[in-house]
mmCIF file of C-alpha atoms and ligand atoms in Angstrom:
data_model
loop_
_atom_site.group_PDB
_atom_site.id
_atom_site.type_symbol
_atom_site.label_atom_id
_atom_site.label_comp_id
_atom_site.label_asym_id
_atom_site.label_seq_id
_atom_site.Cartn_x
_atom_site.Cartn_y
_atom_site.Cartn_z
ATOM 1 C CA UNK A 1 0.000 0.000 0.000
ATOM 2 C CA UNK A 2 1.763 3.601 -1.012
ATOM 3 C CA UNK A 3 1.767 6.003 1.824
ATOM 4 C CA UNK A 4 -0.851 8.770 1.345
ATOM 5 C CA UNK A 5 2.238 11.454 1.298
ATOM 6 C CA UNK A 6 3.874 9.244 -1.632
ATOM 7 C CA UNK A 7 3.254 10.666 -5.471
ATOM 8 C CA UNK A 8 5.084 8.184 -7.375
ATOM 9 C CA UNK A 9 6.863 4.924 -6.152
ATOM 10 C CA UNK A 10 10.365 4.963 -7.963
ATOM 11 C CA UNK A 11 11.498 1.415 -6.912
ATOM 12 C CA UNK A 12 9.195 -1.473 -5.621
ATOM 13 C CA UNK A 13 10.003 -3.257 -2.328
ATOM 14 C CA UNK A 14 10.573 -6.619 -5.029
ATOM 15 C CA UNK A 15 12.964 -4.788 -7.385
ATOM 16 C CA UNK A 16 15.019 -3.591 -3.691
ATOM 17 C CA UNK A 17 15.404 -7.403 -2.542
ATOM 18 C CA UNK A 18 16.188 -8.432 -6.093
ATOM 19 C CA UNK A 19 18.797 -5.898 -6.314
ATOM 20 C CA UNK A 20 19.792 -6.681 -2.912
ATOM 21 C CA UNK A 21 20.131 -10.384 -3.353
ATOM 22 C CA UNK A 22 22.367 -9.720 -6.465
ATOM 23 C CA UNK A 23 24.727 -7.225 -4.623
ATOM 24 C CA UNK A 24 24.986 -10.139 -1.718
ATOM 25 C CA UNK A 25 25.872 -12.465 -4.810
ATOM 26 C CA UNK A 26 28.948 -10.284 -6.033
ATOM 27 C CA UNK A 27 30.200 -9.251 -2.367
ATOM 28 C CA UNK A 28 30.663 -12.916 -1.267
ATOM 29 C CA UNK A 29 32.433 -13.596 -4.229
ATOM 30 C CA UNK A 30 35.003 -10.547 -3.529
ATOM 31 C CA UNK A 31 35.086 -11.258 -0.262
ATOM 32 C CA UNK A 32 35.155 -14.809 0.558
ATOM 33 C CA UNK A 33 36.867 -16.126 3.922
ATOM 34 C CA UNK A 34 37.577 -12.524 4.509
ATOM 35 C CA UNK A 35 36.404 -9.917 8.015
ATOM 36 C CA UNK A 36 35.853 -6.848 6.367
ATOM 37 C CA UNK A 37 34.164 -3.833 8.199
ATOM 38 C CA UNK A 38 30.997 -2.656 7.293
ATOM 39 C CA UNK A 39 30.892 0.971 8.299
ATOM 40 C CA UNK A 40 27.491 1.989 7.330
ATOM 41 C CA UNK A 41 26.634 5.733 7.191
ATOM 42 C CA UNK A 42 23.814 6.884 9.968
ATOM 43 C CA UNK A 43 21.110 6.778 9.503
ATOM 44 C CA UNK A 44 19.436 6.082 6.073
ATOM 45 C CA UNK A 45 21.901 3.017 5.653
ATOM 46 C CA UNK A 46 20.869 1.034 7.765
ATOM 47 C CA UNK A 47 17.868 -0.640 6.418
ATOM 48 C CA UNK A 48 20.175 -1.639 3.432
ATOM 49 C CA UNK A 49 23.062 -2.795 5.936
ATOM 50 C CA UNK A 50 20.099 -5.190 7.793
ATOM 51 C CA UNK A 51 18.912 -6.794 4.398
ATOM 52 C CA UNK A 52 22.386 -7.183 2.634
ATOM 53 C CA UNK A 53 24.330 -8.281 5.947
ATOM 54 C CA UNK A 54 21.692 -11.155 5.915
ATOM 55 C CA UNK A 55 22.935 -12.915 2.753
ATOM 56 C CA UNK A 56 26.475 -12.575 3.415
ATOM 57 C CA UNK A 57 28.344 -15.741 3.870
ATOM 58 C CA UNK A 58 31.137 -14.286 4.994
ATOM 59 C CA UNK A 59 31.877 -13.000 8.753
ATOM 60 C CA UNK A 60 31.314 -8.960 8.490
ATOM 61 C CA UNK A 61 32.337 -7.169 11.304
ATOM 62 C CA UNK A 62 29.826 -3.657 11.460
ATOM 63 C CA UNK A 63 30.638 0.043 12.251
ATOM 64 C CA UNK A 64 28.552 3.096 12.490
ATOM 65 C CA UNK A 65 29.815 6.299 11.249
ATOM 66 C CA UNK A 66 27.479 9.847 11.505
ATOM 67 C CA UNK A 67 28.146 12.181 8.840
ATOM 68 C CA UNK A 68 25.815 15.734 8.104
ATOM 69 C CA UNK A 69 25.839 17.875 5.014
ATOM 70 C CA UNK A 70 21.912 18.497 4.895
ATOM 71 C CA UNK A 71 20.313 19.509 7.984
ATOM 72 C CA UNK A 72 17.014 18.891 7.241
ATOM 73 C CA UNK A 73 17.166 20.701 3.683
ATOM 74 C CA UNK A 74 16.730 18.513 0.497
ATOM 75 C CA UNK A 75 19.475 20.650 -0.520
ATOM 76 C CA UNK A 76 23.635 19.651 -0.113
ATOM 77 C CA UNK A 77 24.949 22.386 2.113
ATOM 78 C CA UNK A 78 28.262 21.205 1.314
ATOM 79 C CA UNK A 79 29.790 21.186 4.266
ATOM 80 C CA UNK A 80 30.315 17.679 5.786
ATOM 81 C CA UNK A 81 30.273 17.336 9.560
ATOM 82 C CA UNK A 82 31.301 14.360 11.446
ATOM 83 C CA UNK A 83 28.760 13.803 14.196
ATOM 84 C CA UNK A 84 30.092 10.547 15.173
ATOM 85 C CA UNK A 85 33.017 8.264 15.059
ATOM 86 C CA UNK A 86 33.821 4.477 14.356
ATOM 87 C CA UNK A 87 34.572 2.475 17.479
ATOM 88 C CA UNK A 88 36.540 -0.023 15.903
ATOM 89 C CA UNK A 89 40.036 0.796 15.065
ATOM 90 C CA UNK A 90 40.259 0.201 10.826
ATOM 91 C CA UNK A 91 44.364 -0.286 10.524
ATOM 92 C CA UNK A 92 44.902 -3.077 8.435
ATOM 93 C CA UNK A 93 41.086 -3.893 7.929
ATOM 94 C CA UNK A 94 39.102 -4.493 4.582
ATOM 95 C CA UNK A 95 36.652 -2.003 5.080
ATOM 96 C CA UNK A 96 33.357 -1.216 3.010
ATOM 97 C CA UNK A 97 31.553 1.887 3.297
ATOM 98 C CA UNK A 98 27.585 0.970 3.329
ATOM 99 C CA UNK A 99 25.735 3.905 2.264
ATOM 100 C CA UNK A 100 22.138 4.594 0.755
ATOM 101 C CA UNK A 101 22.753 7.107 -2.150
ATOM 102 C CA UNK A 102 25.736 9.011 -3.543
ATOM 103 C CA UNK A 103 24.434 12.452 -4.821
ATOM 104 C CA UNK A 104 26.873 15.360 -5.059
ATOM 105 C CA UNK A 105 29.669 12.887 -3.836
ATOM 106 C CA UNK A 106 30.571 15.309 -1.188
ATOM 107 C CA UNK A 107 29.708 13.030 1.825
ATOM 108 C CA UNK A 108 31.562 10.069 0.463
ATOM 109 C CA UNK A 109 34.461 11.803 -0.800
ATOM 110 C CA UNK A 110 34.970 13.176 2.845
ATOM 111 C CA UNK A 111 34.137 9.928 4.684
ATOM 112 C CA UNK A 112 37.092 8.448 1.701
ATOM 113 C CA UNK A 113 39.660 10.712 2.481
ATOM 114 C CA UNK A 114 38.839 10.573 6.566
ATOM 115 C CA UNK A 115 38.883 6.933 6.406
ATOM 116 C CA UNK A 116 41.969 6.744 4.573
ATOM 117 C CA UNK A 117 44.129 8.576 7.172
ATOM 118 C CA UNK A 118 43.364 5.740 8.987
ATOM 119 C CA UNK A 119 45.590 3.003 6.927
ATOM 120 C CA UNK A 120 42.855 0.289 6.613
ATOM 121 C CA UNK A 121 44.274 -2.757 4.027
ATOM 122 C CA UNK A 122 41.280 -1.429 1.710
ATOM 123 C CA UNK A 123 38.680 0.498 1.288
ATOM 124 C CA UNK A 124 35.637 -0.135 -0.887
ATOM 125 C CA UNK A 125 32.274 1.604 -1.625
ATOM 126 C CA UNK A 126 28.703 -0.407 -1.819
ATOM 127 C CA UNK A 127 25.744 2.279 -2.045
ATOM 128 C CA UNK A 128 22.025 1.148 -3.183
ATOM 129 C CA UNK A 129 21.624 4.459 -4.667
ATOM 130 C CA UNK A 130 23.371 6.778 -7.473
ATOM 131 C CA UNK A 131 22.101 10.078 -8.784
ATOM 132 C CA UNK A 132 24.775 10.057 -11.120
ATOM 133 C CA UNK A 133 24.048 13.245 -12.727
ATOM 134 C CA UNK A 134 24.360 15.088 -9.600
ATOM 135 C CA UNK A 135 27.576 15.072 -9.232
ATOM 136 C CA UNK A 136 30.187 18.003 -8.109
ATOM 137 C CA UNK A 137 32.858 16.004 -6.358
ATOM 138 C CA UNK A 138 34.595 12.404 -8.576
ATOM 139 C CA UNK A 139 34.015 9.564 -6.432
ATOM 140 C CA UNK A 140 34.253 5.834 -7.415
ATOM 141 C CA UNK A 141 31.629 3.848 -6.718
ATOM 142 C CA UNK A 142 32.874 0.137 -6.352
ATOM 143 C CA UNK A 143 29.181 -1.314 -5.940
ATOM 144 C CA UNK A 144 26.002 0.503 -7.032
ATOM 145 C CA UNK A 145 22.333 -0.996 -6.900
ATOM 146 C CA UNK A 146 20.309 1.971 -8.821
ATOM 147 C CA UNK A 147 21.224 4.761 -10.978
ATOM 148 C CA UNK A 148 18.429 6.984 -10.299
ATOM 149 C CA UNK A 149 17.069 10.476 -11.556
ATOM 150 C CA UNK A 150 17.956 13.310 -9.671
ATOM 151 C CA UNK A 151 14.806 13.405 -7.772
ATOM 152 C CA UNK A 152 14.309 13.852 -3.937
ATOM 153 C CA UNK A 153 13.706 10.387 -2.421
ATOM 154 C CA UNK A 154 12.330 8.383 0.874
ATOM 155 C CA UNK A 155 11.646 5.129 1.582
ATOM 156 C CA UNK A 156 13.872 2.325 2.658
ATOM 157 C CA UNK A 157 16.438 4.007 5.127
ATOM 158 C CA UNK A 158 16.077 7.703 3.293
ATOM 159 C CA UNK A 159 14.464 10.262 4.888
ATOM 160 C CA UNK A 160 13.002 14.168 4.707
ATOM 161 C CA UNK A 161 12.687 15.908 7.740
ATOM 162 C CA UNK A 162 13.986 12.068 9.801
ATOM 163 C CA UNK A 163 9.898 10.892 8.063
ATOM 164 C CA UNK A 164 9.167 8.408 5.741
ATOM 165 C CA UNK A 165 12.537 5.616 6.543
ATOM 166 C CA UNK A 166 10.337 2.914 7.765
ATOM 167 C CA UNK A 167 8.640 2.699 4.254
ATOM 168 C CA UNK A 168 9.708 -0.571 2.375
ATOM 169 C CA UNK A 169 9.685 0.635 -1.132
ATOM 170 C CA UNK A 170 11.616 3.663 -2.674
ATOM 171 C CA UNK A 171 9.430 6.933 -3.325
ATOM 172 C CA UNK A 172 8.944 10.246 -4.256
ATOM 173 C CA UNK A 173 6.686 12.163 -1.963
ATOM 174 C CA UNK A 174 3.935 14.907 -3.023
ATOM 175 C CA UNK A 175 5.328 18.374 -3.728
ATOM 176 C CA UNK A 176 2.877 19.847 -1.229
ATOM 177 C CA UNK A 177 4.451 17.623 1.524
ATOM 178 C CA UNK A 178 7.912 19.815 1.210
ATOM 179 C CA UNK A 179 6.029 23.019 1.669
ATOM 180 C CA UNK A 180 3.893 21.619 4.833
ATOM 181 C CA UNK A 181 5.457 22.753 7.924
ATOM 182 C CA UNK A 182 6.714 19.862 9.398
HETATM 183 P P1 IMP B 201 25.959 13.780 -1.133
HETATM 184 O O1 IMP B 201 26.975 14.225 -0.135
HETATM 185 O O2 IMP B 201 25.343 14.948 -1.841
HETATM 186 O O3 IMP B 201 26.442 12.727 -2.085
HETATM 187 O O4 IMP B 201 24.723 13.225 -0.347
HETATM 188 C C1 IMP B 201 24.741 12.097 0.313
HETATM 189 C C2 IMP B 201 23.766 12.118 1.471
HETATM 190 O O5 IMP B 201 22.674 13.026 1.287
HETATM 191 C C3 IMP B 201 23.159 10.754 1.580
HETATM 192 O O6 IMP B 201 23.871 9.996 2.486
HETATM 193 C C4 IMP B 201 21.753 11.052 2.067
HETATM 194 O O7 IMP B 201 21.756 11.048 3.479
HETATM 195 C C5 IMP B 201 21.440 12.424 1.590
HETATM 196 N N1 IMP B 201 20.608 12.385 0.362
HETATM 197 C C6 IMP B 201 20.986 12.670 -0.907
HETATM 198 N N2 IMP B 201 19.958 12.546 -1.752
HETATM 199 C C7 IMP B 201 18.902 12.153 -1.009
HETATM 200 C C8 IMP B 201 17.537 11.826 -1.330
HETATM 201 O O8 IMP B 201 17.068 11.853 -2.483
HETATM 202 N N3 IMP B 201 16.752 11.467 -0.283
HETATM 203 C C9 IMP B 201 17.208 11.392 0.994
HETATM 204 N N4 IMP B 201 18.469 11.681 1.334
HETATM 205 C C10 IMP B 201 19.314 12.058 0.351
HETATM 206 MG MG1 MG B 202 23.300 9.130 4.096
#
Protein backbone atom coordinates (compact mmCIF):
# COMPACT_ATOMS: atom_id res chain seq x y z
CA UNK A 1 0.00 0.00 0.00
CA UNK A 2 1.76 3.60 -1.01
CA UNK A 3 1.77 6.00 1.82
CA UNK A 4 -0.85 8.77 1.35
CA UNK A 5 2.24 11.45 1.30
CA UNK A 6 3.87 9.24 -1.63
CA UNK A 7 3.25 10.67 -5.47
CA UNK A 8 5.08 8.18 -7.37
CA UNK A 9 6.86 4.92 -6.15
CA UNK A 10 10.36 4.96 -7.96
CA UNK A 11 11.50 1.41 -6.91
CA UNK A 12 9.19 -1.47 -5.62
CA UNK A 13 10.00 -3.26 -2.33
CA UNK A 14 10.57 -6.62 -5.03
CA UNK A 15 12.96 -4.79 -7.38
CA UNK A 16 15.02 -3.59 -3.69
CA UNK A 17 15.40 -7.40 -2.54
CA UNK A 18 16.19 -8.43 -6.09
CA UNK A 19 18.80 -5.90 -6.31
CA UNK A 20 19.79 -6.68 -2.91
CA UNK A 21 20.13 -10.38 -3.35
CA UNK A 22 22.37 -9.72 -6.47
CA UNK A 23 24.73 -7.23 -4.62
CA UNK A 24 24.99 -10.14 -1.72
CA UNK A 25 25.87 -12.46 -4.81
CA UNK A 26 28.95 -10.28 -6.03
CA UNK A 27 30.20 -9.25 -2.37
CA UNK A 28 30.66 -12.92 -1.27
CA UNK A 29 32.43 -13.60 -4.23
CA UNK A 30 35.00 -10.55 -3.53
CA UNK A 31 35.09 -11.26 -0.26
CA UNK A 32 35.16 -14.81 0.56
CA UNK A 33 36.87 -16.13 3.92
CA UNK A 34 37.58 -12.52 4.51
CA UNK A 35 36.40 -9.92 8.02
CA UNK A 36 35.85 -6.85 6.37
CA UNK A 37 34.16 -3.83 8.20
CA UNK A 38 31.00 -2.66 7.29
CA UNK A 39 30.89 0.97 8.30
CA UNK A 40 27.49 1.99 7.33
CA UNK A 41 26.63 5.73 7.19
CA UNK A 42 23.81 6.88 9.97
CA UNK A 43 21.11 6.78 9.50
CA UNK A 44 19.44 6.08 6.07
CA UNK A 45 21.90 3.02 5.65
CA UNK A 46 20.87 1.03 7.77
CA UNK A 47 17.87 -0.64 6.42
CA UNK A 48 20.17 -1.64 3.43
CA UNK A 49 23.06 -2.80 5.94
CA UNK A 50 20.10 -5.19 7.79
CA UNK A 51 18.91 -6.79 4.40
CA UNK A 52 22.39 -7.18 2.63
CA UNK A 53 24.33 -8.28 5.95
CA UNK A 54 21.69 -11.16 5.91
CA UNK A 55 22.94 -12.92 2.75
CA UNK A 56 26.47 -12.57 3.42
CA UNK A 57 28.34 -15.74 3.87
CA UNK A 58 31.14 -14.29 4.99
CA UNK A 59 31.88 -13.00 8.75
CA UNK A 60 31.31 -8.96 8.49
CA UNK A 61 32.34 -7.17 11.30
CA UNK A 62 29.83 -3.66 11.46
CA UNK A 63 30.64 0.04 12.25
CA UNK A 64 28.55 3.10 12.49
CA UNK A 65 29.81 6.30 11.25
CA UNK A 66 27.48 9.85 11.51
CA UNK A 67 28.15 12.18 8.84
CA UNK A 68 25.81 15.73 8.10
CA UNK A 69 25.84 17.88 5.01
CA UNK A 70 21.91 18.50 4.90
CA UNK A 71 20.31 19.51 7.98
CA UNK A 72 17.01 18.89 7.24
CA UNK A 73 17.17 20.70 3.68
CA UNK A 74 16.73 18.51 0.50
CA UNK A 75 19.48 20.65 -0.52
CA UNK A 76 23.63 19.65 -0.11
CA UNK A 77 24.95 22.39 2.11
CA UNK A 78 28.26 21.21 1.31
CA UNK A 79 29.79 21.19 4.27
CA UNK A 80 30.32 17.68 5.79
CA UNK A 81 30.27 17.34 9.56
CA UNK A 82 31.30 14.36 11.45
CA UNK A 83 28.76 13.80 14.20
CA UNK A 84 30.09 10.55 15.17
CA UNK A 85 33.02 8.26 15.06
CA UNK A 86 33.82 4.48 14.36
CA UNK A 87 34.57 2.47 17.48
CA UNK A 88 36.54 -0.02 15.90
CA UNK A 89 40.04 0.80 15.06
CA UNK A 90 40.26 0.20 10.83
CA UNK A 91 44.36 -0.29 10.52
CA UNK A 92 44.90 -3.08 8.44
CA UNK A 93 41.09 -3.89 7.93
CA UNK A 94 39.10 -4.49 4.58
CA UNK A 95 36.65 -2.00 5.08
CA UNK A 96 33.36 -1.22 3.01
CA UNK A 97 31.55 1.89 3.30
CA UNK A 98 27.59 0.97 3.33
CA UNK A 99 25.73 3.91 2.26
CA UNK A 100 22.14 4.59 0.76
CA UNK A 101 22.75 7.11 -2.15
CA UNK A 102 25.74 9.01 -3.54
CA UNK A 103 24.43 12.45 -4.82
CA UNK A 104 26.87 15.36 -5.06
CA UNK A 105 29.67 12.89 -3.84
CA UNK A 106 30.57 15.31 -1.19
CA UNK A 107 29.71 13.03 1.82
CA UNK A 108 31.56 10.07 0.46
CA UNK A 109 34.46 11.80 -0.80
CA UNK A 110 34.97 13.18 2.85
CA UNK A 111 34.14 9.93 4.68
CA UNK A 112 37.09 8.45 1.70
CA UNK A 113 39.66 10.71 2.48
CA UNK A 114 38.84 10.57 6.57
CA UNK A 115 38.88 6.93 6.41
CA UNK A 116 41.97 6.74 4.57
CA UNK A 117 44.13 8.58 7.17
CA UNK A 118 43.36 5.74 8.99
CA UNK A 119 45.59 3.00 6.93
CA UNK A 120 42.86 0.29 6.61
CA UNK A 121 44.27 -2.76 4.03
CA UNK A 122 41.28 -1.43 1.71
CA UNK A 123 38.68 0.50 1.29
CA UNK A 124 35.64 -0.13 -0.89
CA UNK A 125 32.27 1.60 -1.63
CA UNK A 126 28.70 -0.41 -1.82
CA UNK A 127 25.74 2.28 -2.04
CA UNK A 128 22.03 1.15 -3.18
CA UNK A 129 21.62 4.46 -4.67
CA UNK A 130 23.37 6.78 -7.47
CA UNK A 131 22.10 10.08 -8.78
CA UNK A 132 24.77 10.06 -11.12
CA UNK A 133 24.05 13.25 -12.73
CA UNK A 134 24.36 15.09 -9.60
CA UNK A 135 27.58 15.07 -9.23
CA UNK A 136 30.19 18.00 -8.11
CA UNK A 137 32.86 16.00 -6.36
CA UNK A 138 34.60 12.40 -8.58
CA UNK A 139 34.02 9.56 -6.43
CA UNK A 140 34.25 5.83 -7.42
CA UNK A 141 31.63 3.85 -6.72
CA UNK A 142 32.87 0.14 -6.35
CA UNK A 143 29.18 -1.31 -5.94
CA UNK A 144 26.00 0.50 -7.03
CA UNK A 145 22.33 -1.00 -6.90
CA UNK A 146 20.31 1.97 -8.82
CA UNK A 147 21.22 4.76 -10.98
CA UNK A 148 18.43 6.98 -10.30
CA UNK A 149 17.07 10.48 -11.56
CA UNK A 150 17.96 13.31 -9.67
CA UNK A 151 14.81 13.41 -7.77
CA UNK A 152 14.31 13.85 -3.94
CA UNK A 153 13.71 10.39 -2.42
CA UNK A 154 12.33 8.38 0.87
CA UNK A 155 11.65 5.13 1.58
CA UNK A 156 13.87 2.32 2.66
CA UNK A 157 16.44 4.01 5.13
CA UNK A 158 16.08 7.70 3.29
CA UNK A 159 14.46 10.26 4.89
CA UNK A 160 13.00 14.17 4.71
CA UNK A 161 12.69 15.91 7.74
CA UNK A 162 13.99 12.07 9.80
CA UNK A 163 9.90 10.89 8.06
CA UNK A 164 9.17 8.41 5.74
CA UNK A 165 12.54 5.62 6.54
CA UNK A 166 10.34 2.91 7.77
CA UNK A 167 8.64 2.70 4.25
CA UNK A 168 9.71 -0.57 2.37
CA UNK A 169 9.68 0.63 -1.13
CA UNK A 170 11.62 3.66 -2.67
CA UNK A 171 9.43 6.93 -3.33
CA UNK A 172 8.94 10.25 -4.26
CA UNK A 173 6.69 12.16 -1.96
CA UNK A 174 3.93 14.91 -3.02
CA UNK A 175 5.33 18.37 -3.73
CA UNK A 176 2.88 19.85 -1.23
CA UNK A 177 4.45 17.62 1.52
CA UNK A 178 7.91 19.82 1.21
CA UNK A 179 6.03 23.02 1.67
CA UNK A 180 3.89 21.62 4.83
CA UNK A 181 5.46 22.75 7.92
CA UNK A 182 6.71 19.86 9.40
P1 LIG B 1 25.96 13.78 -1.13
O1 LIG B 1 26.98 14.23 -0.14
O2 LIG B 1 25.34 14.95 -1.84
O3 LIG B 1 26.44 12.73 -2.09
O4 LIG B 1 24.72 13.22 -0.35
C1 LIG B 1 24.74 12.10 0.31
C2 LIG B 1 23.77 12.12 1.47
O5 LIG B 1 22.67 13.03 1.29
C3 LIG B 1 23.16 10.75 1.58
O6 LIG B 1 23.87 10.00 2.49
C4 LIG B 1 21.75 11.05 2.07
O7 LIG B 1 21.76 11.05 3.48
C5 LIG B 1 21.44 12.42 1.59
N1 LIG B 1 20.61 12.38 0.36
C6 LIG B 1 20.99 12.67 -0.91
N2 LIG B 1 19.96 12.55 -1.75
C7 LIG B 1 18.90 12.15 -1.01
C8 LIG B 1 17.54 11.83 -1.33
O8 LIG B 1 17.07 11.85 -2.48
N3 LIG B 1 16.75 11.47 -0.28
C9 LIG B 1 17.21 11.39 0.99
N4 LIG B 1 18.47 11.68 1.33
C10 LIG B 1 19.31 12.06 0.35
MG1 LIG C 1 23.30 9.13 4.10
Amino acid sequence: MKHPDIKEILISEADIKKKVSRMAKILNKDYKGQKPILVSVLKGSVVFLCDLIRELDFAPVLDFISVSSYADSTESSGVVRLLMDLRESIVGRDVLIIEDIVDTGLTLSYLKRNLLTRKPKSLKICVLLDKKECRVKKIDVDYTGFVIPNKYCVGYGLDYCQMYRHLPYIGVLKPEIYRKPQ
